[in-house]
PDB file of C-alpha atoms in Angstrom:
ATOM      1  CA  MET A   1       0.000   0.000   0.000  1.00  0.00           C
ATOM      2  CA  SER A   2       1.369   3.405  -0.930  1.00  0.00           C
ATOM      3  CA  VAL A   3       1.731   6.368   1.382  1.00  0.00           C
ATOM      4  CA  LEU A   4      -1.337   7.851  -0.317  1.00  0.00           C
ATOM      5  CA  TRP A   5      -3.652   4.921   0.299  1.00  0.00           C
ATOM      6  CA  GLY A   6      -2.241   4.531   3.784  1.00  0.00           C
ATOM      7  CA  SER A   7      -3.070   8.163   4.522  1.00  0.00           C
ATOM      8  CA  ILE A   8      -6.761   7.289   4.266  1.00  0.00           C
ATOM      9  CA  GLY A   9      -6.287   5.906   7.758  1.00  0.00           C
ATOM     10  CA  HIS A  10      -8.463   3.278   9.420  1.00  0.00           C
ATOM     11  CA  VAL A  11     -11.278   2.298   7.089  1.00  0.00           C
ATOM     12  CA  ARG A  12     -14.402   0.748   8.500  1.00  0.00           C
ATOM     13  CA  THR A  13     -16.042  -2.223   6.899  1.00  0.00           C
ATOM     14  CA  ALA A  14     -19.269  -0.210   6.445  1.00  0.00           C
ATOM     15  CA  PRO A  15     -19.715   3.327   5.039  1.00  0.00           C
ATOM     16  CA  THR A  16     -21.012   4.770   8.313  1.00  0.00           C
ATOM     17  CA  ILE A  17     -19.019   8.014   8.367  1.00  0.00           C
ATOM     18  CA  LEU A  18     -21.095  10.836   6.913  1.00  0.00           C
ATOM     19  CA  HIS A  19     -19.772  14.143   5.663  1.00  0.00           C
ATOM     20  CA  LEU A  20     -22.280  16.925   5.072  1.00  0.00           C
ATOM     21  CA  ASP A  21     -21.402  20.009   3.055  1.00  0.00           C
ATOM     22  CA  MET A  22     -24.166  22.555   2.521  1.00  0.00           C
ATOM     23  CA  ASP A  23     -24.478  23.869  -1.026  1.00  0.00           C
ATOM     24  CA  ALA A  24     -23.368  27.496  -1.618  1.00  0.00           C
ATOM     25  CA  PHE A  25     -24.350  28.064   1.988  1.00  0.00           C
ATOM     26  CA  PHE A  26     -24.171  31.846   2.472  1.00  0.00           C
ATOM     27  CA  ALA A  27     -25.821  32.584  -0.866  1.00  0.00           C
ATOM     28  CA  ALA A  28     -28.438  29.864  -0.419  1.00  0.00           C
ATOM     29  CA  ALA A  29     -29.316  31.173   3.044  1.00  0.00           C
ATOM     30  CA  GLU A  30     -29.851  34.627   1.546  1.00  0.00           C
ATOM     31  CA  GLN A  31     -32.067  33.177  -1.179  1.00  0.00           C
ATOM     32  CA  ALA A  32     -34.130  31.253   1.385  1.00  0.00           C
ATOM     33  CA  ALA A  33     -34.536  34.359   3.535  1.00  0.00           C
ATOM     34  CA  LYS A  34     -35.572  36.546   0.594  1.00  0.00           C
ATOM     35  CA  PRO A  35     -37.729  34.725  -1.962  1.00  0.00           C
ATOM     36  CA  SER A  36     -37.157  37.408  -4.618  1.00  0.00           C
ATOM     37  CA  LEU A  37     -33.530  36.200  -4.836  1.00  0.00           C
ATOM     38  CA  ARG A  38     -34.428  32.583  -5.587  1.00  0.00           C
ATOM     39  CA  GLY A  39     -33.238  31.438  -8.984  1.00  0.00           C
ATOM     40  CA  LYS A  40     -31.129  34.554  -9.428  1.00  0.00           C
ATOM     41  CA  PRO A  41     -27.334  34.968  -9.227  1.00  0.00           C
ATOM     42  CA  VAL A  42     -26.315  35.938  -5.690  1.00  0.00           C
ATOM     43  CA  ILE A  43     -22.781  36.837  -4.660  1.00  0.00           C
ATOM     44  CA  VAL A  44     -21.841  37.261  -1.001  1.00  0.00           C
ATOM     45  CA  GLY A  45     -18.619  38.906   0.127  1.00  0.00           C
ATOM     46  CA  GLY A  46     -16.770  42.126   0.808  1.00  0.00           C
ATOM     47  CA  LEU A  47     -18.105  44.926  -1.347  1.00  0.00           C
ATOM     48  CA  GLY A  48     -15.150  47.309  -0.943  1.00  0.00           C
ATOM     49  CA  PRO A  49     -12.397  47.854  -3.537  1.00  0.00           C
ATOM     50  CA  ARG A  50     -10.388  44.955  -2.109  1.00  0.00           C
ATOM     51  CA  GLY A  51     -13.362  42.723  -1.387  1.00  0.00           C
ATOM     52  CA  VAL A  52     -13.421  39.054  -2.343  1.00  0.00           C
ATOM     53  CA  VAL A  53     -16.233  36.607  -2.996  1.00  0.00           C
ATOM     54  CA  ALA A  54     -17.109  34.470   0.033  1.00  0.00           C
ATOM     55  CA  THR A  55     -19.819  32.438  -1.704  1.00  0.00           C
ATOM     56  CA  ALA A  56     -21.516  32.505  -5.092  1.00  0.00           C
ATOM     57  CA  SER A  57     -24.850  30.881  -5.769  1.00  0.00           C
ATOM     58  CA  TYR A  58     -24.939  28.225  -8.467  1.00  0.00           C
ATOM     59  CA  GLU A  59     -26.727  30.715 -10.702  1.00  0.00           C
ATOM     60  CA  ALA A  60     -23.732  33.057 -10.340  1.00  0.00           C
ATOM     61  CA  ARG A  61     -21.241  30.245 -10.879  1.00  0.00           C
ATOM     62  CA  ARG A  62     -22.599  29.787 -14.396  1.00  0.00           C
ATOM     63  CA  PHE A  63     -20.991  33.159 -15.192  1.00  0.00           C
ATOM     64  CA  GLY A  64     -17.632  31.946 -13.908  1.00  0.00           C
ATOM     65  CA  VAL A  65     -17.857  33.496 -10.437  1.00  0.00           C
ATOM     66  CA  HIS A  66     -16.298  31.481  -7.618  1.00  0.00           C
ATOM     67  CA  SER A  67     -15.177  31.819  -4.012  1.00  0.00           C
ATOM     68  CA  ALA A  68     -12.001  33.840  -3.302  1.00  0.00           C
ATOM     69  CA  MET A  69     -12.364  35.738  -6.585  1.00  0.00           C
ATOM     70  CA  PRO A  70     -11.845  39.516  -6.367  1.00  0.00           C
ATOM     71  CA  MET A  71     -15.242  41.164  -6.115  1.00  0.00           C
ATOM     72  CA  ALA A  72     -14.365  43.581  -8.914  1.00  0.00           C
ATOM     73  CA  GLN A  73     -13.872  40.624 -11.276  1.00  0.00           C
ATOM     74  CA  ALA A  74     -17.146  39.076 -10.129  1.00  0.00           C
ATOM     75  CA  ARG A  75     -18.951  42.338 -10.954  1.00  0.00           C
ATOM     76  CA  ARG A  76     -17.533  42.237 -14.471  1.00  0.00           C
ATOM     77  CA  LEU A  77     -18.594  38.625 -14.986  1.00  0.00           C
ATOM     78  CA  ALA A  78     -22.079  38.942 -13.490  1.00  0.00           C
ATOM     79  CA  PRO A  79     -23.039  42.627 -13.427  1.00  0.00           C
ATOM     80  CA  ASN A  80     -26.715  41.865 -12.855  1.00  0.00           C
ATOM     81  CA  ALA A  81     -26.183  39.646  -9.822  1.00  0.00           C
ATOM     82  CA  ALA A  82     -27.290  40.594  -6.315  1.00  0.00           C
ATOM     83  CA  PHE A  83     -24.145  41.579  -4.376  1.00  0.00           C
ATOM     84  CA  LEU A  84     -24.568  41.189  -0.608  1.00  0.00           C
ATOM     85  CA  VAL A  85     -22.415  41.630   2.480  1.00  0.00           C
ATOM     86  CA  PRO A  86     -22.307  38.557   4.757  1.00  0.00           C
ATOM     87  CA  ARG A  87     -24.940  38.295   7.482  1.00  0.00           C
ATOM     88  CA  PHE A  88     -23.309  35.924   9.938  1.00  0.00           C
ATOM     89  CA  SER A  89     -26.174  36.084  12.419  1.00  0.00           C
ATOM     90  CA  LEU A  90     -28.425  34.594   9.724  1.00  0.00           C
ATOM     91  CA  TYR A  91     -25.863  31.931   8.789  1.00  0.00           C
ATOM     92  CA  ARG A  92     -25.294  30.934  12.428  1.00  0.00           C
ATOM     93  CA  SER A  93     -29.033  30.583  12.956  1.00  0.00           C
ATOM     94  CA  VAL A  94     -29.421  28.289   9.950  1.00  0.00           C
ATOM     95  CA  SER A  95     -26.289  26.372  10.923  1.00  0.00           C
ATOM     96  CA  GLU A  96     -27.723  25.684  14.373  1.00  0.00           C
ATOM     97  CA  GLN A  97     -30.791  24.151  12.752  1.00  0.00           C
ATOM     98  CA  VAL A  98     -28.617  21.908  10.576  1.00  0.00           C
ATOM     99  CA  MET A  99     -26.362  20.851  13.461  1.00  0.00           C
ATOM    100  CA  GLU A 100     -29.428  19.990  15.546  1.00  0.00           C
ATOM    101  CA  LEU A 101     -30.550  17.611  12.810  1.00  0.00           C
ATOM    102  CA  LEU A 102     -27.098  16.029  12.767  1.00  0.00           C
ATOM    103  CA  GLY A 103     -27.189  15.646  16.538  1.00  0.00           C
ATOM    104  CA  ARG A 104     -30.330  13.552  16.236  1.00  0.00           C
ATOM    105  CA  LEU A 105     -28.353  11.015  14.231  1.00  0.00           C
ATOM    106  CA  SER A 106     -25.389  10.573  16.543  1.00  0.00           C
ATOM    107  CA  PRO A 107     -23.709  11.883  19.694  1.00  0.00           C
ATOM    108  CA  LEU A 108     -20.504  12.127  17.668  1.00  0.00           C
ATOM    109  CA  VAL A 109     -20.789  15.177  15.410  1.00  0.00           C
ATOM    110  CA  GLU A 110     -17.649  17.049  14.365  1.00  0.00           C
ATOM    111  CA  PRO A 111     -18.464  20.476  12.933  1.00  0.00           C
ATOM    112  CA  LEU A 112     -15.773  21.821  10.615  1.00  0.00           C
ATOM    113  CA  SER A 113     -17.459  25.146   9.914  1.00  0.00           C
ATOM    114  CA  LEU A 114     -20.942  26.657   9.874  1.00  0.00           C
ATOM    115  CA  ASP A 115     -21.884  24.559   6.845  1.00  0.00           C
ATOM    116  CA  GLU A 116     -19.809  21.401   7.100  1.00  0.00           C
ATOM    117  CA  ALA A 117     -19.542  18.471   9.529  1.00  0.00           C
ATOM    118  CA  PHE A 118     -18.657  14.824   9.991  1.00  0.00           C
ATOM    119  CA  VAL A 119     -21.122  12.457  11.680  1.00  0.00           C
ATOM    120  CA  ASP A 120     -20.397   8.984  13.071  1.00  0.00           C
ATOM    121  CA  LEU A 121     -23.607   7.179  12.162  1.00  0.00           C
ATOM    122  CA  GLU A 122     -22.492   3.953  13.820  1.00  0.00           C
ATOM    123  CA  ALA A 123     -22.092   5.629  17.214  1.00  0.00           C
ATOM    124  CA  GLY A 124     -25.692   6.758  17.179  1.00  0.00           C
ATOM    125  CA  GLY A 125     -27.120   3.534  15.815  1.00  0.00           C
ATOM    126  CA  ALA A 126     -28.398   5.374  12.734  1.00  0.00           C
ATOM    127  CA  ALA A 127     -26.618   3.036  10.318  1.00  0.00           C
ATOM    128  CA  HIS A 128     -24.659  -0.208  10.354  1.00  0.00           C
ATOM    129  CA  ASP A 129     -24.303  -1.067   6.670  1.00  0.00           C
ATOM    130  CA  ALA A 130     -24.474   0.534   3.219  1.00  0.00           C
ATOM    131  CA  PRO A 131     -28.275   0.392   2.760  1.00  0.00           C
ATOM    132  CA  SER A 132     -29.021   1.881   6.185  1.00  0.00           C
ATOM    133  CA  ALA A 133     -26.307   4.538   5.700  1.00  0.00           C
ATOM    134  CA  ARG A 134     -27.771   5.566   2.343  1.00  0.00           C
ATOM    135  CA  ALA A 135     -31.293   5.701   3.759  1.00  0.00           C
ATOM    136  CA  THR A 136     -30.092   7.831   6.681  1.00  0.00           C
ATOM    137  CA  GLY A 137     -28.219  10.187   4.354  1.00  0.00           C
ATOM    138  CA  GLU A 138     -31.227  10.667   2.091  1.00  0.00           C
ATOM    139  CA  ARG A 139     -33.496  11.240   5.069  1.00  0.00           C
ATOM    140  CA  LEU A 140     -31.073  13.842   6.411  1.00  0.00           C
ATOM    141  CA  ARG A 141     -31.030  15.698   3.088  1.00  0.00           C
ATOM    142  CA  ALA A 142     -34.834  15.733   3.031  1.00  0.00           C
ATOM    143  CA  ASP A 143     -35.017  16.967   6.646  1.00  0.00           C
ATOM    144  CA  ILE A 144     -32.541  19.772   5.920  1.00  0.00           C
ATOM    145  CA  ARG A 145     -34.596  20.894   2.945  1.00  0.00           C
ATOM    146  CA  THR A 146     -37.813  20.824   5.013  1.00  0.00           C
ATOM    147  CA  VAL A 147     -36.400  22.675   8.016  1.00  0.00           C
ATOM    148  CA  THR A 148     -34.163  25.242   6.295  1.00  0.00           C
ATOM    149  CA  GLY A 149     -35.217  25.343   2.652  1.00  0.00           C
ATOM    150  CA  LEU A 150     -31.591  24.678   1.701  1.00  0.00           C
ATOM    151  CA  THR A 151     -29.814  21.740   0.104  1.00  0.00           C
ATOM    152  CA  GLY A 152     -26.806  19.828   1.325  1.00  0.00           C
ATOM    153  CA  SER A 153     -24.539  17.270  -0.281  1.00  0.00           C
ATOM    154  CA  VAL A 154     -23.722  14.071   1.581  1.00  0.00           C
ATOM    155  CA  GLY A 155     -20.754  11.738   1.325  1.00  0.00           C
ATOM    156  CA  LEU A 156     -20.723   8.315   2.987  1.00  0.00           C
ATOM    157  CA  ALA A 157     -17.635   6.148   3.368  1.00  0.00           C
ATOM    158  CA  GLY A 158     -15.543   4.143   5.782  1.00  0.00           C
ATOM    159  CA  SER A 159     -13.160   7.009   6.585  1.00  0.00           C
ATOM    160  CA  LYS A 160     -13.353  10.775   6.978  1.00  0.00           C
ATOM    161  CA  MET A 161     -11.084  11.513   4.040  1.00  0.00           C
ATOM    162  CA  ILE A 162     -13.101   9.401   1.628  1.00  0.00           C
ATOM    163  CA  ALA A 163     -16.434  10.686   2.981  1.00  0.00           C
ATOM    164  CA  LYS A 164     -15.279  14.251   2.310  1.00  0.00           C
ATOM    165  CA  ILE A 165     -14.266  13.350  -1.239  1.00  0.00           C
ATOM    166  CA  ALA A 166     -17.639  11.649  -1.711  1.00  0.00           C
ATOM    167  CA  SER A 167     -19.591  14.740  -0.651  1.00  0.00           C
ATOM    168  CA  GLU A 168     -17.600  16.846  -3.103  1.00  0.00           C
ATOM    169  CA  GLN A 169     -18.494  14.403  -5.863  1.00  0.00           C
ATOM    170  CA  ALA A 170     -22.143  14.621  -4.780  1.00  0.00           C
ATOM    171  CA  LYS A 171     -22.399  18.398  -5.321  1.00  0.00           C
ATOM    172  CA  PRO A 172     -24.766  19.983  -5.756  1.00  0.00           C
ATOM    173  CA  ASP A 173     -27.703  18.507  -3.865  1.00  0.00           C
ATOM    174  CA  GLY A 174     -26.715  14.858  -4.054  1.00  0.00           C
ATOM    175  CA  LEU A 175     -25.457  11.826  -2.173  1.00  0.00           C
ATOM    176  CA  VAL A 176     -22.480   9.628  -3.010  1.00  0.00           C
ATOM    177  CA  LEU A 177     -21.664   6.446  -1.096  1.00  0.00           C
ATOM    178  CA  ILE A 178     -18.259   4.835  -1.516  1.00  0.00           C
ATOM    179  CA  ASP A 179     -18.177   1.235  -0.303  1.00  0.00           C
ATOM    180  CA  PRO A 180     -15.088   0.331   1.742  1.00  0.00           C
ATOM    181  CA  GLY A 181     -12.681  -1.656  -0.416  1.00  0.00           C
ATOM    182  CA  THR A 182     -13.575   0.202  -3.618  1.00  0.00           C
ATOM    183  CA  GLU A 183     -11.691   3.426  -2.823  1.00  0.00           C
ATOM    184  CA  ARG A 184      -8.668   2.721  -4.977  1.00  0.00           C
ATOM    185  CA  ASP A 185     -10.615   1.795  -8.113  1.00  0.00           C
ATOM    186  CA  LEU A 186     -12.958   4.768  -7.764  1.00  0.00           C
ATOM    187  CA  LEU A 187     -10.398   7.418  -6.878  1.00  0.00           C
ATOM    188  CA  GLY A 188      -7.596   6.284  -9.168  1.00  0.00           C
ATOM    189  CA  PRO A 189      -8.843   7.996 -12.360  1.00  0.00           C
ATOM    190  CA  MET A 190      -9.830  11.203 -10.580  1.00  0.00           C
ATOM    191  CA  PRO A 191      -7.723  14.400 -10.820  1.00  0.00           C
ATOM    192  CA  VAL A 192      -5.224  14.938  -8.009  1.00  0.00           C
ATOM    193  CA  ARG A 193      -7.148  18.092  -7.068  1.00  0.00           C
ATOM    194  CA  THR A 194      -9.872  15.724  -5.825  1.00  0.00           C
ATOM    195  CA  LEU A 195      -7.782  15.018  -2.738  1.00  0.00           C
ATOM    196  CA  PRO A 196      -8.376  17.260   0.294  1.00  0.00           C
ATOM    197  CA  GLY A 197      -5.456  19.619   0.792  1.00  0.00           C
ATOM    198  CA  VAL A 198      -4.339  19.630  -2.845  1.00  0.00           C
ATOM    199  CA  GLY A 199      -4.874  23.207  -3.956  1.00  0.00           C
ATOM    200  CA  PRO A 200      -4.055  24.965  -7.231  1.00  0.00           C
ATOM    201  CA  ALA A 201      -0.344  25.436  -6.481  1.00  0.00           C
ATOM    202  CA  THR A 202       0.222  21.850  -5.377  1.00  0.00           C
ATOM    203  CA  GLY A 203      -1.883  20.567  -8.260  1.00  0.00           C
ATOM    204  CA  GLU A 204       0.229  22.513 -10.764  1.00  0.00           C
ATOM    205  CA  HIS A 205       3.452  21.258  -9.154  1.00  0.00           C
ATOM    206  CA  LEU A 206       2.226  17.666  -9.435  1.00  0.00           C
ATOM    207  CA  ARG A 207       1.103  18.210 -13.031  1.00  0.00           C
ATOM    208  CA  ARG A 208       4.562  19.395 -13.983  1.00  0.00           C
ATOM    209  CA  ALA A 209       5.954  16.284 -12.334  1.00  0.00           C
ATOM    210  CA  GLY A 210       3.694  14.160 -14.544  1.00  0.00           C
ATOM    211  CA  MET A 211       1.098  13.328 -11.915  1.00  0.00           C
ATOM    212  CA  THR A 212      -2.385  14.346 -12.990  1.00  0.00           C
ATOM    213  CA  THR A 213      -4.531  11.616 -11.436  1.00  0.00           C
ATOM    214  CA  VAL A 214      -4.810  10.102  -7.976  1.00  0.00           C
ATOM    215  CA  ALA A 215      -3.445   6.845  -9.418  1.00  0.00           C
ATOM    216  CA  ASP A 216      -0.361   8.670 -10.739  1.00  0.00           C
ATOM    217  CA  LEU A 217       0.310  10.053  -7.271  1.00  0.00           C
ATOM    218  CA  ALA A 218      -0.230   6.669  -5.634  1.00  0.00           C
ATOM    219  CA  GLU A 219       2.147   4.957  -8.073  1.00  0.00           C
ATOM    220  CA  ALA A 220       4.802   7.584  -7.399  1.00  0.00           C
ATOM    221  CA  GLY A 221       4.460   6.945  -3.686  1.00  0.00           C
ATOM    222  CA  GLU A 222       4.741   3.208  -4.198  1.00  0.00           C
ATOM    223  CA  GLY A 223       7.876   3.749  -6.265  1.00  0.00           C
ATOM    224  CA  ARG A 224       9.499   5.754  -3.466  1.00  0.00           C
ATOM    225  CA  ALA A 225       8.483   3.095  -0.941  1.00  0.00           C
ATOM    226  CA  ARG A 226      10.278   0.414  -2.974  1.00  0.00           C
ATOM    227  CA  THR A 227      13.555   2.377  -3.197  1.00  0.00           C
TER     228      THR A 227
END
């Protein structure tokens, strides 16, 4: 096993680790709070000359707007979008509703931010195998939509790292379950940027080194391990 596959850590025999990532959270919360914004491009962030985009709704992303983009560039790409300053009191309120739903599933909830968390479904008895994990994940997504009016993407796997990758693959508004034992086959063809922690700079460095897929990176690690 390469350093890469080993870095996945302990993998359970059932996909009972859930990762939830709310979809375009700040912008979606604004759209839910103000119905006139629904279906329209919404961009949340600093509105000053040096402001950056915190979140762009999926409608705004169609124009090429994305998080961390300078706000001035976002205005050029989507001049007719609604540009809003963050309202953290609103986001915290919605986040509390989401975290309460997660707490009903398990005593072991690990929030990563206002809109993202891991949940140990096994600890709460909410799931013990793939079918029960999938059913729990779908029920959670439905409950979030009912309570908040927002959508969230769910990843289910046997480890945190793989669950997080699964939720990214599920976006937007979906669920992806990766059965333990299938990680290597599923992840191998994916771009290296799929891996948590591999940003643009690292991705470009790896590309120049001839490693564009997760399998390329794993093979390079195996080669070093053999030397």
